[in-house]
Amino acid sequence: MDAAVYHGPGDVRIESVPDPEIEEPTDAIVRITHTAICGSDLWPYRGQSDREAGSRIGHEPMGIVEEVGDDVRHVRPGDRVLAPFSISCGECEFCRKGLHTSCVNGDGWSGANGGAQGERVRAPTADGTLVRVPERYADDEDTLEALLPLTDVMCTGHHAAVSAGVEAGDTAVVVGDGAVGLCGVLAASRLGAERVVAVGHHEDRLEIAEEFGATETVASRGEDAVEEVRELTYGGANHVLECVGAESSMSTAFDVARPGGTVGYVGVPAGVEEAEFLGTAFSKNVTLRGGVAPVRAYVDDLMADVLQGTLDPSPIFTKTVGLDGVPEGYEAMDEREAVKVLVKP
Amino acid sequence: MDAAVYHGPGDVRIESVPDPEIEEPTDAIVRITHTAICGSDLWPYRGQSDREAGSRIGHEPMGIVEEVGDDVRHVRPGDRVLAPFSISCGECEFCRKGLHTSCVNGDGWSGANGGAQGERVRAPTADGTLVRVPERYADDEDTLEALLPLTDVMCTGHHAAVSAGVEAGDTAVVVGDGAVGLCGVLAASRLGAERVVAVGHHEDRLEIAEEFGATETVASRGEDAVEEVRELTYGGANHVLECVGAESSMSTAFDVARPGGTVGYVGVPAGVEEAEFLGTAFSKNVTLRGGVAPVRAYVDDLMADVLQGTLDPSPIFTKTVGLDGVPEGYEAMDEREAVKVLVKP
């Protein structure tokens, strides 16, 4: 079969790789029908993080179950499924607690499990990892495209909002206008925030933010952005979503937080080497809560909303490619020509 | 009058300074009867933080009100009072919220208000800042020495425990065996923690930790300490109190936290330049909560416990000096010969 393989910075190729096979009785094989390119796939692509040359890539799988191991109960061949970026058993202390990213039996896509940008993946602990799309919606293309972001970015944005403690009537500030930031806006609105201030650098993305419920947008940078947000929030917001993971965005998040407030952060810390934000956090008693999103804990609730038509993150997909178009998709995201690329192998 | 004056690293002198005067109708003048030297006073003393040469120092005042401005209602001359290290108005958004350290009208001791290591201080916004000791206990020396730590370290340790979410039956880990760490142990025990693991480097201090309720102590360092705590807690604790503020102690705190747990931190971040702990926090979804302790919010509750005889942090005072002995007190703390020095001007 064909799959995307990472060879080094700027070099992702579609190559022939071995077909996955059932290795454990708890495995399933899924034929990928929809997947995506993630902002975090861009780090190795940009040389900002290490990744083994020759490794498969991608972690947002949706598809059709082709085969299941003897012990698999929840899915059967023919089911339309999606899976979070992290594999989880559903049975350990942390899975039961809703912290599936700390599953003691789990792992990520790629490595032994294959990357999701390919024709097929092996899904370990399939009962815990795979989420069935109800049959009624299993072939509705619009629904599937609205569901796909639940594999990562929509649940990640939601985790930022939940971690920041957003509740009905609140004012929330979202730092970052990438796919996760936009989903953070959508999540904060969904949780009932009365005001959602989106902070970003790209007019086209801030337009999507407005579509997603941002009541105000701030396009300035650095100190100017901080001043603007502070003015809009009369001195800072109690709920700030940090959706980038850079040193500057962490600083901005803490600078715009109100004393006693909370920064919900979900941007993988990349290049946050200096802990300058910590002094701000300390002096204002601003809590830092969040981390890698336990997508599996959120996907059922968010799927219910998508299926009833009240949640649709699919506008983040501004470009669609086939499997052969994956390298072009990376390029488009790298050059910020696309917010997020949908891949249909 | 005489007061301690900071002249540079290793150089604190007792000098004649102007008597404080009522400047605002909301001021009070307090004659200091008890005060202390704080671990944070040691930073400039050790040259680890900047401080203006010639500035007064000390921020843990207890004494007798000598004079009040026309608008002061809650205290009168003759009252025994203590005051948190931060001055607060008691009326603004943040004071009403229990975040007195973010008081919009407040400030710290020293600077315009004078340092607490001296014969007298001017207490601004006296109604918000000063806490009366009930008359019945106002001249009981043992009670006063047990109350003095409520000006800072006891409430700071309590803030760590509250921020870490310690509740009855919990297992808590306390990183640091300074006065604040020891008070953190006491606070966690007071909140009902079933197990309190104290991590420190000094056997004599860990003995006080045991007296304060530590069920286990860990005296090893670095990776060994982390391994030991993880073993004791079957993989990490949900509630970790970070009571130092150094880069290594922050790392230890996050390393011993259980996925999904919380680090309550109160050690002023000193030299935490690298945010390595952030990667650990992110991958395990460990929350960082806390900051500079809003002492004023806690002092009433903790005072009630001291007065009823169920709380006594005074064993942290391992040395007592008069005002003239302040320079010697700094030396003793600098050389770790004393945990904390009580000063009786």
XYZ file of C-alpha atoms in Angstrom:
690
model
C 0.000 0.000 0.000
C 1.017 3.683 -0.226
C 1.718 6.007 2.664
C 3.427 9.299 3.471
C 6.972 8.833 4.729
C 9.072 11.538 6.387
C 12.608 11.764 5.053
C 13.811 15.021 6.549
C 12.989 18.708 6.698
C 10.901 19.702 3.691
C 10.848 16.122 2.445
C 7.688 14.048 2.818
C 7.133 11.441 0.073
C 4.434 8.995 -0.860
C 5.959 5.539 -0.973
C 5.043 1.909 -1.055
C 5.093 0.433 2.476
C 4.084 -2.984 3.863
C 0.385 -3.537 4.477
C -0.446 -3.529 8.198
C -1.507 -6.826 9.724
C -3.332 -7.879 12.870
C -0.583 -8.466 15.431
C -2.577 -8.681 18.632
C -6.105 -10.012 19.134
C -7.082 -6.486 20.243
C -5.948 -4.889 16.954
C -8.039 -3.692 14.042
C -7.011 -2.724 10.521
C -8.571 0.481 9.248
C -8.630 1.617 5.636
C -8.153 5.379 5.781
C -10.796 7.385 3.932
C -10.085 10.779 5.507
C -7.111 12.170 7.327
C -5.345 15.479 7.720
C -2.068 17.305 8.082
C -1.521 18.797 11.507
C 0.394 21.858 12.612
C 2.532 19.532 14.692
C 3.471 17.547 11.555
C 5.076 20.767 10.377
C 7.688 20.871 13.129
C 9.837 18.074 11.758
C 8.947 19.300 8.252
C 10.396 22.679 9.210
C 13.313 21.071 11.022
C 12.034 22.436 14.348
C 11.863 19.000 15.942
C 13.622 15.714 15.418
C 11.960 12.813 13.649
C 13.455 9.624 12.377
C 14.078 9.677 8.633
C 12.050 6.920 6.990
C 9.258 7.083 9.588
C 5.584 7.250 8.684
C 3.669 10.331 9.665
C 0.138 11.601 10.398
C -2.107 11.016 13.396
C -5.686 11.941 12.494
C -7.237 8.774 11.078
C -10.793 8.190 9.908
C -11.824 5.245 7.797
C -13.500 1.869 7.421
C -12.656 -1.117 9.571
C -11.398 -3.899 7.325
C -10.416 -6.549 9.812
C -10.496 -7.067 13.566
C -8.623 -9.317 15.992
C -10.427 -12.015 17.955
C -10.826 -9.944 21.104
C -12.268 -6.819 19.511
C -15.884 -6.210 20.581
C -16.871 -2.617 19.817
C -16.188 -2.397 16.117
C -16.548 -4.797 13.206
C -15.499 -4.785 9.559
C -17.433 -2.205 7.582
C -17.809 0.255 10.457
C -16.878 3.879 9.818
C -14.532 4.919 12.614
C -12.266 7.718 13.660
C -9.475 7.707 16.215
C -7.778 10.266 18.425
C -4.108 11.042 17.830
C -3.273 8.960 20.849
C -3.978 5.285 21.224
C -5.654 4.277 24.479
C -6.809 1.052 26.087
C -9.917 2.462 27.761
C -9.325 0.353 30.833
C -6.402 1.731 32.846
C -6.459 4.254 35.701
C -5.878 7.197 33.400
C -8.324 6.173 30.654
C -11.040 5.736 33.279
C -10.173 9.166 34.601
C -10.527 10.756 31.168
C -6.804 11.247 30.736
C -6.396 8.881 27.797
C -3.160 10.548 26.718
C -1.531 9.049 29.822
C -2.856 5.550 29.045
C -0.374 3.059 30.416
C -0.976 0.754 27.431
C -1.198 3.435 24.766
C 1.076 5.062 22.290
C 0.817 7.346 19.318
C 0.326 6.776 15.607
C 3.492 6.289 13.592
C 6.272 4.086 14.899
C 5.027 0.522 15.259
C 1.455 1.551 14.496
C 2.065 3.347 11.226
C 1.196 6.924 10.431
C -2.323 7.973 9.556
C -1.356 9.616 6.265
C -1.552 6.407 4.270
C -3.960 3.856 2.902
C -4.272 1.758 6.038
C -3.265 1.684 9.698
C -3.151 -0.933 12.374
C -5.189 0.303 15.361
C -3.962 -1.242 18.619
C -6.425 -1.694 21.524
C -9.142 -1.043 18.970
C -11.970 -1.157 21.514
C -10.412 1.702 23.435
C -9.002 3.644 20.520
C -11.593 3.587 17.743
C -14.802 5.593 17.847
C -17.680 4.447 15.655
C -19.571 6.919 13.537
C -23.254 5.922 13.797
C -24.349 4.098 10.629
C -26.925 6.709 9.765
C -24.124 9.259 9.181
C -21.409 6.857 8.100
C -21.500 7.860 4.440
C -22.526 11.475 4.662
C -19.537 13.350 3.317
C -20.337 16.697 4.971
C -20.769 15.020 8.326
C -17.536 13.091 7.930
C -15.589 16.250 7.144
C -17.111 17.944 10.192
C -16.198 14.929 12.320
C -12.615 14.560 11.140
C -11.286 17.482 13.267
C -12.459 15.561 16.329
C -9.445 13.289 15.848
C -7.281 16.138 17.129
C -7.669 19.878 16.678
C -11.328 20.313 17.666
C -10.868 18.286 20.838
C -7.584 20.068 21.447
C -9.248 23.469 21.186
C -11.970 22.162 23.476
C -9.333 20.995 25.958
C -7.907 24.521 25.989
C -11.339 25.956 26.745
C -12.106 23.363 29.419
C -8.656 23.794 30.963
C -9.080 27.558 30.996
C -12.331 27.030 32.889
C -14.607 28.660 30.309
C -18.258 28.616 31.340
C -21.462 30.285 30.228
C -21.259 34.071 30.351
C -17.472 34.231 30.577
C -15.048 36.348 28.625
C -12.358 34.219 26.988
C -9.248 35.233 25.086
C -7.839 32.833 22.498
C -4.161 33.283 21.613
C -3.402 31.783 18.200
C -5.271 31.632 14.923
C -4.078 28.260 13.656
C -6.502 25.354 13.359
C -6.321 24.709 17.115
C -6.859 28.348 18.008
C -9.855 28.532 15.681
C -11.249 25.375 17.259
C -10.588 26.989 20.646
C -12.799 29.878 19.611
C -15.481 27.435 18.514
C -15.172 25.503 21.774
C -15.334 28.603 23.971
C -18.436 29.779 22.122
C -19.970 26.332 22.438
C -19.367 26.413 26.203
C -21.346 29.632 26.353
C -18.660 32.320 26.562
C -20.333 35.680 26.077
C -17.217 37.311 24.681
C -14.472 35.546 22.807
C -11.468 37.673 21.839
C -9.349 36.003 19.153
C -5.699 37.078 18.919
C -3.838 36.203 15.724
C -1.793 37.518 12.883
C -3.752 36.534 9.776
C -6.830 38.402 8.591
C -8.201 35.396 6.701
C -7.963 33.199 9.774
C -9.468 35.821 12.044
C -12.405 35.861 9.623
C -12.899 32.162 10.320
C -12.602 33.007 14.029
C -15.491 35.413 13.638
C -17.480 32.741 11.818
C -16.693 30.470 14.809
C -18.026 32.942 17.356
C -15.235 35.421 18.112
C -16.888 38.637 19.236
C -13.656 40.628 18.844
C -10.421 40.011 16.966
C -6.988 41.474 17.638
C -4.462 41.377 14.804
C -1.666 43.431 16.327
C 1.483 41.864 17.769
C 3.478 41.798 20.986
C 2.920 44.612 23.468
C 0.310 46.223 21.201
C -1.791 43.070 21.217
C -1.473 42.802 24.988
C -2.555 46.414 25.466
C -5.474 45.982 23.114
C -6.725 42.847 24.827
C -6.303 44.384 28.277
C -8.347 47.352 27.177
C -11.064 45.153 25.700
C -11.212 43.068 28.896
C -10.846 45.927 31.396
C -7.539 44.640 32.674
C -7.296 41.048 31.506
C -9.435 37.962 31.111
C -10.035 35.213 33.636
C -9.935 32.597 30.882
C -7.149 32.515 28.316
C -6.629 29.756 25.738
C -3.009 29.373 24.660
C -3.162 27.548 21.339
C 0.322 27.964 19.891
C 3.011 26.715 22.266
C 5.675 29.289 21.446
C 7.580 31.399 23.940
C 5.963 34.603 22.711
C 2.426 33.222 22.766
C 2.908 31.896 26.308
C 4.041 35.359 27.360
C 1.095 36.979 25.647
C -1.299 34.530 27.287
C -0.034 35.323 30.781
C 0.179 39.034 30.049
C -3.495 39.196 29.070
C -4.674 37.000 31.948
C -6.438 38.696 34.837
C -4.938 38.160 38.293
C -6.318 34.900 39.620
C -7.243 33.727 36.119
C -6.315 30.587 34.217
C -4.360 29.918 31.051
C -5.542 26.733 29.358
C -2.666 25.636 27.140
C -2.608 22.986 24.451
C 0.080 24.140 22.080
C 2.920 21.650 22.423
C 5.657 23.773 23.997
C 8.074 24.275 21.104
C 11.048 26.440 21.761
C 9.726 27.636 25.111
C 13.149 27.689 26.652
C 12.874 30.690 28.867
C 10.410 30.627 31.692
C 9.841 34.358 31.686
C 6.087 33.775 31.708
C 6.514 32.119 35.098
C 7.262 35.422 36.832
C 4.032 36.871 35.463
C 2.108 33.748 36.419
C 3.553 33.840 39.925
C 2.921 37.486 40.667
C -0.682 37.338 39.424
C -1.544 33.852 40.655
C -2.503 32.798 37.154
C -2.963 29.040 36.850
C -1.459 27.072 33.963
C -3.669 24.107 33.186
C -3.867 21.775 30.213
C -1.415 19.818 28.139
C -1.756 17.235 25.444
C -5.490 16.854 24.850
C -7.186 13.643 25.989
C -9.237 13.622 22.822
C -10.913 10.309 23.551
C -12.522 11.837 26.655
C -14.206 14.554 24.606
C -15.000 12.959 21.284
C -18.372 11.430 22.205
C -19.838 14.727 23.442
C -18.503 16.720 20.531
C -19.619 14.088 18.031
C -23.162 14.362 19.389
C -23.073 18.083 18.631
C -21.706 17.552 15.138
C -24.358 14.938 14.385
C -27.163 17.184 15.573
C -25.783 19.964 13.396
C -24.773 22.417 16.126
C -21.019 22.082 15.701
C -19.051 22.228 12.460
C -15.303 22.789 12.584
C -14.825 21.788 8.931
C -14.175 25.361 7.720
C -10.609 24.904 9.054
C -10.027 22.666 6.029
C -9.141 25.208 3.394
C -7.515 22.712 1.013
C -8.244 19.099 0.086
C -5.808 16.656 -1.530
C -5.565 12.965 -2.345
C -2.770 10.831 -0.909
C -0.486 11.859 -3.786
C -1.140 15.466 -2.864
C 0.204 15.120 0.684
C 3.637 16.642 -0.114
C 1.863 19.582 -1.747
C -0.358 19.801 1.337
C 2.681 20.154 3.603
C 4.003 22.869 1.361
C 0.729 24.761 1.438
C 0.584 24.628 5.233
C 4.235 25.491 5.588
C 3.705 28.580 3.460
C 0.483 29.352 5.341
C -1.511 29.077 2.137
C -3.794 26.600 3.874
C -5.052 26.621 7.472
C -5.354 22.853 7.502
C -5.272 20.279 4.739
C -7.822 17.487 4.401
C -6.439 14.316 2.853
C -8.645 11.752 1.134
C -6.474 8.722 0.345
C 14.519 54.918 65.568
C 16.642 51.938 64.526
C 15.991 49.607 61.610
C 17.751 47.057 59.434
C 19.066 48.571 56.213
C 20.302 46.601 53.207
C 23.590 47.833 51.819
C 24.563 45.073 49.449
C 25.228 41.341 49.347
C 26.220 40.112 52.814
C 25.745 43.582 54.251
C 22.679 44.317 56.384
C 23.204 46.917 59.125
C 21.171 48.337 61.972
C 21.024 52.090 61.517
C 19.182 55.118 62.709
C 16.341 55.995 60.301
C 13.538 58.573 60.452
C 10.511 57.660 62.532
C 7.502 56.828 60.388
C 4.591 59.263 60.402
C 0.944 59.123 59.489
C 0.831 60.277 55.875
C -2.697 59.316 54.889
C -5.819 59.202 57.055
C -5.933 55.444 56.397
C -2.416 54.849 57.832
C -1.422 53.411 61.167
C 1.929 53.400 62.919
C 2.891 50.059 64.422
C 5.667 49.536 66.948
C 7.231 46.201 65.997
C 7.443 43.664 68.820
C 8.078 40.565 66.717
C 9.303 40.090 63.186
C 11.392 37.603 61.258
C 13.947 37.048 58.552
C 12.552 35.361 55.450
C 14.179 33.065 52.945
C 13.368 35.686 50.320
C 15.353 38.290 52.278
C 18.335 36.080 51.614
C 18.251 36.528 47.853
C 19.559 40.082 47.841
C 21.756 39.137 50.804
C 23.263 36.424 48.651
C 23.385 38.678 45.642
C 20.833 36.488 43.848
C 18.420 39.346 43.286
C 18.755 43.092 42.976
C 17.807 45.408 45.776
C 18.504 49.088 46.180
C 21.433 49.781 48.512
C 20.220 51.814 51.465
C 16.722 50.325 51.393
C 14.951 48.982 54.477
C 14.157 45.314 54.575
C 11.820 42.765 56.225
C 8.152 42.088 55.600
C 6.717 40.076 58.510
C 5.530 42.639 61.027
C 3.766 42.071 64.330
C 3.444 44.704 66.992
C 1.383 47.266 68.849
C -0.560 50.018 67.121
C 0.752 53.367 68.331
C -1.208 55.814 66.248
C -3.946 55.711 63.605
C -5.115 58.103 60.912
C -8.577 59.676 61.057
C -10.203 57.166 58.713
C -8.973 53.981 60.389
C -11.851 51.986 61.916
C -10.681 48.413 62.635
C -7.680 49.003 64.874
C -6.834 51.523 67.570
C -3.735 52.421 69.577
C -2.771 49.631 71.935
C -4.029 46.808 69.714
C -1.691 43.890 69.059
C -1.657 43.360 65.310
C 0.132 41.427 62.632
C 0.264 42.076 58.920
C 0.803 40.005 55.793
C 3.878 40.700 53.715
C 1.688 42.483 51.214
C -0.348 45.569 51.943
C -3.953 45.432 50.813
C -6.940 47.760 50.850
C -9.575 45.091 51.495
C -11.996 46.822 49.156
C -10.927 46.309 45.553
C -11.966 43.553 43.140
C -9.002 41.368 44.015
C -9.139 41.830 47.797
C -12.831 40.906 47.749
C -11.904 37.866 45.715
C -9.298 36.743 48.239
C -6.385 37.699 46.009
C -5.015 40.448 48.218
C -1.578 40.222 46.617
C -3.103 41.729 43.481
C -4.710 44.593 45.431
C -4.901 47.597 43.117
C -4.133 49.922 46.037
C -1.546 47.756 47.745
C 2.169 47.413 47.804
C 4.813 45.628 49.848
C 6.738 46.542 52.971
C 10.006 48.420 52.403
C 10.168 51.272 49.936
C 7.820 54.055 51.021
C 6.358 51.901 53.769
C 9.569 50.921 55.501
C 10.807 47.427 56.155
C 9.466 45.329 58.990
C 12.883 44.655 60.516
C 12.925 47.839 62.558
C 11.352 49.522 65.533
C 8.307 50.890 63.742
C 6.504 50.786 60.406
C 3.862 52.847 58.737
C 0.983 50.563 57.729
C -0.935 51.954 54.760
C -4.651 51.064 54.331
C -4.486 49.863 57.914
C -8.084 48.589 57.951
C -7.309 46.218 55.103
C -3.749 45.369 56.025
C -3.617 44.896 59.775
C -5.090 41.886 61.554
C -5.913 42.241 65.248
C -4.880 39.576 67.691
C -7.813 39.156 70.098
C -7.082 40.904 73.425
C -7.237 37.687 75.396
C -4.117 36.430 73.587
C -2.470 39.763 72.906
C 0.250 39.359 75.517
C 0.740 35.601 75.524
C 4.264 35.127 74.217
C 3.832 31.522 73.073
C 0.713 32.423 71.134
C 2.406 35.412 69.562
C 5.347 33.307 68.371
C 2.925 30.768 66.916
C 1.024 33.566 65.190
C 4.030 35.359 63.737
C 4.528 32.840 60.872
C 1.030 33.766 59.677
C 2.521 37.007 58.349
C 4.111 34.971 55.560
C 5.488 31.441 55.638
C 2.601 29.584 57.281
C 0.068 31.165 54.943
C 2.447 30.612 52.053
C 2.745 26.909 52.853
C -1.021 26.812 53.167
C -1.364 28.482 49.774
C 0.811 25.740 48.297
C -1.429 23.078 49.814
C -4.642 24.811 48.757
C -3.255 25.438 45.265
C -2.210 21.793 44.969
C -5.788 20.843 45.831
C -4.971 18.887 48.997
C -8.052 17.466 50.674
C -8.804 14.945 53.391
C -7.372 11.519 52.620
C -5.011 12.691 49.900
C -1.378 11.885 49.412
C 0.714 15.037 49.129
C 4.381 15.514 48.298
C 6.159 18.605 49.593
C 9.317 19.640 47.742
C 11.564 21.773 49.956
C 12.457 21.723 53.631
C 12.874 25.437 54.254
C 10.441 27.283 56.488
C 7.835 27.411 53.719
C 8.191 23.707 52.903
C 7.840 22.813 56.562
C 4.742 25.001 56.795
C 3.497 23.262 53.631
C 3.786 19.947 55.439
C 1.885 21.382 58.383
C -0.777 22.825 56.076
C -1.231 19.592 54.127
C -1.614 17.659 57.379
C -4.069 20.247 58.659
C -6.141 19.850 55.495
C -6.386 16.139 56.240
C -3.806 14.600 53.913
C -3.375 10.983 54.892
C 0.173 10.791 53.597
C 2.604 13.673 53.397
C 5.960 12.930 51.802
C 8.538 15.614 52.606
C 11.469 15.968 50.198
C 14.504 17.888 51.429
C 18.211 17.830 51.939
C 18.650 18.470 55.671
C 18.074 15.812 58.300
C 17.373 18.350 61.048
C 14.708 20.040 58.960
C 13.143 16.762 57.932
C 12.829 16.018 61.643
C 10.720 19.147 62.003
C 8.762 17.948 58.963
C 7.959 14.750 60.830
C 6.912 16.746 63.865
C 4.656 18.713 61.484
C 2.971 15.590 60.139
C 5.175 14.192 57.370
C 4.500 10.464 57.166
C 7.594 9.853 55.028
C 10.716 11.865 54.329
C 13.051 11.657 51.341
C 16.552 13.060 51.766
C 18.112 11.957 48.481
C 18.668 14.319 45.566
C 17.796 14.641 41.894
C 16.791 11.486 40.040
C 17.157 9.374 43.191
C 14.667 11.520 45.054
C 12.252 11.341 42.107
C 12.518 7.554 41.949
C 12.019 7.232 45.680
C 8.926 9.428 45.711
C 7.463 7.674 42.683
C 7.910 4.363 44.414
C 6.329 5.626 47.621
C 3.371 7.026 45.700
C 2.946 4.173 43.217
C 3.798 6.353 40.264
C 3.467 9.921 41.474
C 1.220 12.070 43.618
C -1.831 14.027 42.569
C -0.882 16.871 44.888
C 2.611 18.319 44.927
C 3.675 21.418 46.851
C 6.643 23.223 45.311
C 8.094 25.333 48.121
C 11.477 26.414 46.796
C 11.203 28.196 43.457
C 14.425 26.899 41.916
C 14.776 25.278 38.503
C 15.680 21.908 40.027
C 12.839 21.908 42.530
C 10.328 22.795 39.817
C 11.614 19.860 37.770
C 11.398 17.544 40.769
C 7.865 18.701 41.518
C 6.666 17.930 37.998
C 8.611 14.686 37.847
C 6.899 13.345 40.983
C 3.426 14.551 39.980
C 0.953 11.945 38.806
C -0.559 12.457 35.346
C -3.537 14.779 35.773
C -2.208 16.032 39.113
C -1.452 19.542 40.327
C 1.698 21.305 41.437
C 0.906 24.079 43.935
C 3.857 26.459 43.804
C 4.734 29.290 46.124
C 8.503 29.555 45.903
C 9.219 32.816 44.109
C 10.730 31.610 40.834
C 14.404 32.446 41.276
C 16.688 31.433 38.488
C 14.020 29.363 36.744
C 15.261 30.333 33.328
C 14.677 27.139 31.462
C 11.175 25.883 31.040
C 12.144 22.237 30.881
C 9.475 21.403 33.459
C 6.915 22.610 30.943
C 7.410 19.586 28.695
C 6.750 17.276 31.637
C 3.735 19.328 32.690
C 2.373 19.252 29.140
C 2.771 15.550 28.482
C 1.174 14.577 31.812
C -1.464 17.314 31.988
C -0.130 18.451 35.337
C -1.573 21.793 36.404
C 0.628 24.575 37.785
C -1.353 26.626 40.251
C -0.335 29.115 42.910
C 1.941 32.099 43.070
C 2.574 34.746 45.649
C 0.392 33.831 48.625
C -2.634 36.023 49.360
C -1.854 35.777 53.071
C -4.636 38.138 54.124
C -7.207 35.696 52.715
C -5.979 32.863 54.936
C -4.856 34.547 58.132
C -8.230 34.606 59.913
C -8.817 30.870 59.509
C -5.299 29.921 60.465
C -5.308 32.303 63.412
C -8.438 30.589 64.728
C -6.535 27.300 64.690
C -3.515 28.781 66.424
C -5.692 30.360 69.106
C -7.514 27.102 69.784
C -4.164 25.342 70.064
C -4.440 23.036 67.040
C -1.805 24.776 64.896
C 1.686 25.798 65.935
C 4.274 26.604 63.285
C 6.649 28.228 65.792
C 9.177 25.342 65.725
C 10.440 26.848 62.439
C 12.036 29.565 64.583
C 15.277 27.911 65.570
C 17.025 31.128 66.567
C 15.874 34.353 68.241
C 17.664 37.691 68.141
C 17.046 41.305 69.115
C 17.169 44.072 66.513
C 20.922 44.365 66.938
C 21.199 40.655 66.200
C 19.584 40.941 62.758
C 22.906 40.892 60.842
C 23.876 37.768 62.784
C 20.441 36.304 61.973
C 21.057 36.774 58.248
C 24.403 35.065 58.609
C 22.871 32.117 60.461
C 20.202 31.649 57.806
C 22.684 32.120 54.994
C 24.839 29.372 56.457
C 21.767 27.237 57.129
C 22.492 27.231 60.826
C 18.962 28.456 61.438
C 15.741 27.480 59.645
C 14.170 30.839 60.360
C 15.150 33.644 62.679
C 12.700 35.363 65.037
C 13.499 39.003 65.703
C 12.285 40.824 68.798
C 13.144 44.519 68.383
